[in-house]
Amino acid sequence: MPTALITGITGQDGSYLAELLIEKGYRVVGMVRRSSLEKFERIDHIRDHIEIRQGDLLDQLSMIRVIEQVAPDEIYNLAAQSFVPTSWDQPVLTAEFTAVGVTRMLEAVHQLNRKIRFYQASSSEMFGKVQEVPQSERTPFYPRSPYGVAKVYGHYITVNYRESYDIYAVSGILFNHESPRRGLEFVTRKVSDAVARIKLGKQKELRIGNLDAKRDWGFAGDYVKAMWLMLQQPEPDDYVIATGETHSVRELVQVAFECVGLDWEKYTVVDPRFVRPAEVDLLIGDPAKAKQKLGWEPQVSFRQLVQMMVDHDVKRLSGQGAPAK
């Protein structure tokens, strides 16, 4: 039975990845920060099948202690300060978690066991002010937020440890991936939640920022399969994981309201407060390498994804308590 250590297991990706690895017969261990308010909603349904250990990306000794105790075959480093607007309010803390935290984890692997296979969660936000369309593994980075800058550091320190110490370390450059488990602060979930509330008479309008921003949105449940596949290859490498399709925020809003039979223009208000200081206008990934080398293909379409999220929020807010699939 292989052992996987997942940082950020209580997040959207961590919960889907834990489910996948349990199905594949792994011993799954999640690392969480000690908190006075523990949030395990996303993994409540699998708590009996996973182990939880306390550790902190800000604390090198806790990294070493957890890896010594768990003795993992694979590490999936998903933990980060991952909300882009917050990175403008807390740029230094974002750098500590999302950039330097990767170094602490890699250094622990380097010191303890170089045979551990390491996955780093890179991000399409590294492309930022895009230098070419679509974006591939060869596209230059031009991050447009403290979060994006921190992710570039995390990406390149992973490359450096791979090349310098012969560690099996890979980075998945994942484009936007969503689900009913997405946090309410992210635009897709903000939209699906607001649409459900408006449909149920609990809210009057959706206030949103840049309707023209375009993203490559996929389903998180599909994307964690790519993470696992990356660590099963003969040689470590980095991969763009994306659908290869782009949709505007306007289209997201329109489709979400269509799911409940409402006209989006009657309920949507553009609010300048939600526009980023430096906007990323167009992100669209080229997943050709992942398709060819990993045999990976996204299974859930954009419309299926939006429908899934709206249906979940309607059930949740109407008191039916649907689990986030």
Coordinates of C-alpha atoms in Angstrom, one line a residue:
M1 CA 0.0 0.0 0.0
P2 CA 1.7 3.3 -1.1
T3 CA 1.5 6.2 1.2
A4 CA 0.5 9.8 0.1
L5 CA 0.9 12.9 2.1
I6 CA -1.4 15.8 1.0
T7 CA -0.9 19.3 2.3
G8 CA -4.1 21.3 1.9
I9 CA -6.2 18.2 2.2
T10 CA -9.2 20.2 3.6
G11 CA -9.3 22.4 0.4
Q12 CA -11.2 21.7 -2.8
D13 CA -8.4 19.9 -4.6
G14 CA -7.2 18.1 -1.5
S15 CA -10.6 16.5 -0.9
Y16 CA -11.0 15.3 -4.5
L17 CA -7.4 14.0 -4.5
A18 CA -7.9 12.1 -1.2
E19 CA -11.0 10.4 -2.7
L20 CA -9.1 9.4 -5.8
L21 CA -6.1 8.0 -3.9
I22 CA -8.3 6.1 -1.4
E23 CA -10.0 4.5 -4.5
K24 CA -6.6 3.5 -5.7
G25 CA -5.7 1.8 -2.5
Y26 CA -3.4 4.4 -1.0
R27 CA -2.8 5.1 2.7
V28 CA -3.8 8.8 2.7
V29 CA -2.4 11.3 5.2
G30 CA -3.4 14.9 5.3
M31 CA -1.4 17.7 6.8
V32 CA -3.3 20.5 8.4
R33 CA -2.4 23.6 10.3
R34 CA -3.5 23.8 13.9
S35 CA -6.5 26.1 14.1
S36 CA -9.0 27.0 16.8
L37 CA -11.6 26.5 14.1
E38 CA -11.1 23.3 12.2
K39 CA -12.8 23.2 8.8
F40 CA -13.2 19.6 7.7
E41 CA -16.5 19.9 5.8
R42 CA -15.0 18.8 2.4
I43 CA -13.5 15.6 3.9
D44 CA -16.1 14.7 6.5
H45 CA -17.3 11.8 4.4
I46 CA -13.9 10.2 4.2
R47 CA -12.5 11.0 7.6
D48 CA -12.6 7.3 8.6
H49 CA -10.3 6.5 5.6
I50 CA -7.6 9.1 6.1
E51 CA -5.1 10.2 8.8
I52 CA -4.6 13.8 9.8
R53 CA -1.3 15.2 11.0
Q54 CA -0.5 18.7 12.2
G55 CA 2.1 20.7 10.3
D56 CA 2.7 24.2 9.0
L57 CA 4.4 25.4 5.8
L58 CA 5.8 28.3 7.9
D59 CA 7.6 25.9 10.2
Q60 CA 10.5 23.9 8.8
L61 CA 10.8 21.6 11.8
S62 CA 7.1 20.6 11.5
M63 CA 7.7 19.7 7.9
I64 CA 10.6 17.4 8.8
R65 CA 8.6 15.8 11.7
V66 CA 5.6 15.0 9.6
I67 CA 7.6 13.5 6.8
E68 CA 9.6 11.4 9.3
Q69 CA 6.5 10.1 11.0
V70 CA 4.4 9.5 7.8
A71 CA 7.3 8.1 5.5
P72 CA 5.3 9.0 2.3
D73 CA 6.0 7.6 -1.1
E74 CA 4.3 10.6 -2.7
I75 CA 3.8 14.2 -1.5
Y76 CA 1.2 16.5 -3.0
N77 CA 1.8 20.1 -2.0
L78 CA -1.5 21.8 -2.5
A79 CA -1.5 24.1 0.5
A80 CA -1.1 27.8 -0.2
Q81 CA -2.7 31.2 0.3
S82 CA -4.6 30.7 -2.9
F83 CA -7.1 33.6 -3.2
V84 CA -5.7 36.2 -5.6
P85 CA -7.4 39.3 -4.1
T86 CA -6.2 38.4 -0.6
S87 CA -2.6 38.3 -1.9
W88 CA -2.9 42.0 -2.5
D89 CA -4.0 42.6 1.1
Q90 CA -1.4 40.1 2.5
P91 CA 1.5 39.9 0.0
V92 CA 4.2 38.9 2.5
L93 CA 2.1 36.2 4.1
T94 CA 1.2 34.9 0.6
A95 CA 4.9 34.8 -0.2
E96 CA 5.7 32.8 3.0
F97 CA 3.1 30.2 2.3
T98 CA 2.9 30.0 -1.4
A99 CA 6.6 30.5 -2.3
V100 CA 8.9 29.9 0.7
G101 CA 6.7 27.1 2.0
V102 CA 7.5 25.1 -1.1
T103 CA 11.2 25.4 -0.4
R104 CA 10.7 24.2 3.2
M105 CA 8.9 21.2 2.0
L106 CA 11.4 20.4 -0.8
E107 CA 14.3 20.9 1.6
A108 CA 12.7 18.4 4.0
V109 CA 12.5 15.9 1.2
H110 CA 16.1 16.6 0.2
Q111 CA 17.3 16.0 3.8
L112 CA 15.2 13.0 4.7
N113 CA 14.4 10.9 1.6
R114 CA 15.2 11.9 -2.0
K115 CA 13.2 8.9 -3.3
I116 CA 9.9 10.6 -2.4
R117 CA 7.9 11.8 -5.4
F118 CA 6.9 15.4 -5.0
Y119 CA 4.0 17.2 -6.7
Q120 CA 3.9 21.1 -6.7
A121 CA 0.6 22.9 -7.4
S122 CA 1.6 25.5 -9.9
S123 CA -1.0 27.9 -11.4
S124 CA -2.1 29.5 -14.6
E125 CA -1.9 32.8 -12.7
M126 CA 1.9 32.6 -13.4
F127 CA 1.2 33.5 -17.0
G128 CA -0.7 36.7 -15.9
K129 CA -0.2 39.2 -18.7
V130 CA 0.0 36.5 -21.3
Q131 CA 2.8 36.4 -23.8
E132 CA 1.1 34.0 -26.2
V133 CA -2.3 32.4 -26.7
P134 CA -2.9 29.6 -25.8
Q135 CA -0.4 29.1 -22.9
S136 CA 1.8 26.0 -22.9
E137 CA 4.7 24.7 -20.8
R138 CA 7.0 26.9 -22.9
T139 CA 5.1 30.2 -22.5
P140 CA 7.1 32.8 -20.5
F141 CA 5.6 33.8 -17.1
Y142 CA 4.4 37.3 -16.5
P143 CA 2.5 37.2 -13.1
R144 CA 0.1 40.0 -12.3
S145 CA -0.5 39.5 -8.6
P146 CA 1.5 38.7 -5.5
Y147 CA -0.1 35.2 -5.6
G148 CA 1.1 34.7 -9.2
V149 CA 4.6 35.9 -8.3
A150 CA 4.8 33.5 -5.3
K151 CA 3.6 30.6 -7.6
V152 CA 6.4 31.4 -10.1
Y153 CA 8.9 31.1 -7.2
G154 CA 7.4 27.8 -6.1
H155 CA 7.5 26.5 -9.6
Y156 CA 11.1 27.4 -10.3
I157 CA 12.4 26.2 -6.9
T158 CA 10.7 22.8 -7.7
V159 CA 12.6 22.7 -11.0
N160 CA 15.8 23.6 -9.2
Y161 CA 15.5 20.9 -6.6
R162 CA 14.7 18.4 -9.4
E163 CA 17.7 19.3 -11.4
S164 CA 20.2 19.9 -8.6
Y165 CA 19.4 16.9 -6.3
D166 CA 17.9 14.4 -8.7
I167 CA 14.6 14.5 -6.8
Y168 CA 11.4 13.3 -8.6
A169 CA 9.6 16.7 -8.4
V170 CA 7.0 17.9 -10.9
S171 CA 4.7 20.9 -11.2
G172 CA 1.2 20.9 -12.5
I173 CA 0.4 24.2 -14.1
L174 CA -3.4 24.0 -13.5
F175 CA -5.8 26.4 -15.1
N176 CA -8.9 27.4 -13.2
H177 CA -10.7 24.3 -11.9
E178 CA -14.0 24.6 -10.0
S179 CA -16.6 22.4 -8.2
P180 CA -19.4 22.6 -5.7
R181 CA -16.6 22.5 -3.1
R182 CA -15.0 25.7 -4.3
G183 CA -14.8 28.4 -1.7
L184 CA -17.6 31.1 -1.8
E185 CA -14.9 33.8 -2.3
F186 CA -14.1 32.5 -5.8
V187 CA -16.0 34.0 -8.7
T188 CA -17.5 30.7 -10.0
R189 CA -18.9 29.8 -6.6
K190 CA -19.9 33.4 -5.8
V191 CA -22.0 33.3 -9.0
S192 CA -23.6 29.9 -8.4
D193 CA -24.4 30.8 -4.8
A194 CA -25.9 34.2 -5.8
V195 CA -27.9 32.7 -8.6
A196 CA -29.4 30.1 -6.2
R197 CA -30.2 32.7 -3.6
I198 CA -31.9 34.9 -6.2
K199 CA -33.9 32.0 -7.5
L200 CA -35.0 31.2 -3.9
G201 CA -35.8 34.8 -3.1
K202 CA -33.0 35.2 -0.6
Q203 CA -31.0 37.8 -2.6
K204 CA -31.9 40.5 -5.1
E205 CA -28.8 40.9 -7.2
L206 CA -25.4 39.7 -8.1
R207 CA -22.6 42.2 -7.8
I208 CA -19.5 41.3 -9.8
G209 CA -16.3 42.8 -11.2
N210 CA -14.8 42.5 -14.7
L211 CA -17.3 40.7 -16.9
D212 CA -14.9 40.6 -19.8
A213 CA -12.2 38.6 -18.1
K214 CA -11.8 35.2 -19.8
R215 CA -10.7 31.9 -18.1
D216 CA -10.2 28.3 -19.0
W217 CA -12.5 26.6 -16.4
G218 CA -12.5 22.9 -15.8
F219 CA -13.8 20.5 -13.1
A220 CA -11.5 19.9 -10.1
G221 CA -12.4 16.2 -10.0
D222 CA -10.9 15.8 -13.4
Y223 CA -7.8 17.8 -12.6
V224 CA -6.7 15.8 -9.6
K225 CA -6.4 12.7 -11.8
A226 CA -3.8 14.6 -13.8
M227 CA -1.8 15.3 -10.5
W228 CA -1.7 11.6 -9.8
L229 CA -0.8 10.7 -13.4
M230 CA 2.2 13.1 -13.3
L231 CA 3.8 11.1 -10.4
Q232 CA 3.4 7.8 -12.2
Q233 CA 5.6 8.6 -15.2
P234 CA 9.1 7.2 -15.7
E235 CA 10.6 10.7 -15.6
P236 CA 9.5 13.9 -13.8
D237 CA 8.2 16.7 -15.9
D238 CA 5.9 19.7 -15.8
Y239 CA 2.5 19.8 -17.4
V240 CA -0.2 22.4 -18.3
I241 CA -3.6 21.0 -17.2
A242 CA -6.5 22.8 -18.9
T243 CA -9.6 22.3 -21.1
G244 CA -8.2 24.4 -24.0
E245 CA -11.5 26.4 -24.1
T246 CA -12.0 29.9 -22.8
H247 CA -15.2 31.5 -21.4
S248 CA -15.8 35.0 -20.2
V249 CA -17.2 35.9 -16.7
R250 CA -20.2 37.2 -18.6
E251 CA -20.8 33.8 -20.2
L252 CA -20.4 32.2 -16.7
V253 CA -23.1 34.5 -15.3
Q254 CA -25.4 34.0 -18.3
V255 CA -25.2 30.2 -18.2
A256 CA -25.7 30.1 -14.4
F257 CA -28.9 32.1 -14.6
E258 CA -30.1 30.0 -17.5
C259 CA -29.8 27.0 -15.2
V260 CA -32.6 28.4 -13.1
G261 CA -34.6 30.0 -15.9
L262 CA -33.7 33.6 -15.2
D263 CA -32.4 36.5 -17.4
W264 CA -28.9 37.4 -16.1
E265 CA -29.1 41.0 -17.2
K266 CA -32.0 41.8 -14.8
Y267 CA -30.1 40.7 -11.7
T268 CA -26.4 41.5 -12.4
V269 CA -24.6 44.7 -11.3
V270 CA -21.0 45.5 -12.2
D271 CA -19.2 46.8 -9.1
P272 CA -15.8 48.4 -9.4
R273 CA -14.8 47.2 -5.9
F274 CA -14.4 43.7 -7.4
V275 CA -11.9 44.7 -10.1
R276 CA -8.3 43.7 -9.5
P277 CA -5.5 46.3 -9.3
A278 CA -3.8 44.5 -12.2
E279 CA -6.3 42.4 -14.2
V280 CA -5.5 39.1 -15.9
D281 CA -7.7 39.3 -19.0
L282 CA -7.3 36.1 -20.9
L283 CA -6.1 32.7 -19.7
I284 CA -6.4 29.6 -22.0
G285 CA -4.3 26.6 -21.7
D286 CA -2.8 24.2 -24.2
P287 CA -3.1 20.7 -22.7
A288 CA -1.6 18.9 -25.7
K289 CA 1.4 17.6 -23.7
A290 CA -0.7 16.2 -20.9
K291 CA -3.1 14.5 -23.4
Q292 CA -0.2 12.9 -25.3
K293 CA 2.1 11.9 -22.4
L294 CA -0.3 11.3 -19.6
G295 CA -3.3 10.2 -21.6
W296 CA -5.4 12.8 -19.7
E297 CA -8.6 14.3 -21.0
P298 CA -11.1 16.5 -19.1
Q299 CA -14.5 14.8 -18.8
V300 CA -16.8 17.5 -17.5
S301 CA -17.8 20.4 -19.9
F302 CA -18.1 24.0 -18.9
R303 CA -21.9 23.9 -19.0
Q304 CA -22.0 20.7 -17.1
L305 CA -19.7 22.2 -14.5
V306 CA -21.9 25.4 -14.0
Q307 CA -25.1 23.3 -13.9
M308 CA -23.5 21.0 -11.2
M309 CA -22.5 24.0 -9.1
V310 CA -25.9 25.8 -9.4
D311 CA -27.8 22.6 -8.7
H312 CA -25.7 22.0 -5.6
D313 CA -26.3 25.5 -4.2
V314 CA -30.0 25.5 -4.9
K315 CA -30.3 22.2 -2.9
R316 CA -28.0 23.5 -0.1
L317 CA -29.9 26.7 0.3
S318 CA -33.3 25.2 0.0
G319 CA -32.5 23.0 3.0
Q320 CA -31.9 19.7 1.2
G321 CA -28.3 19.6 2.4
A322 CA -26.8 18.1 -0.8
P323 CA -23.2 16.9 -0.3
A324 CA -20.6 18.6 -2.4
K325 CA -19.8 16.1 -5.1

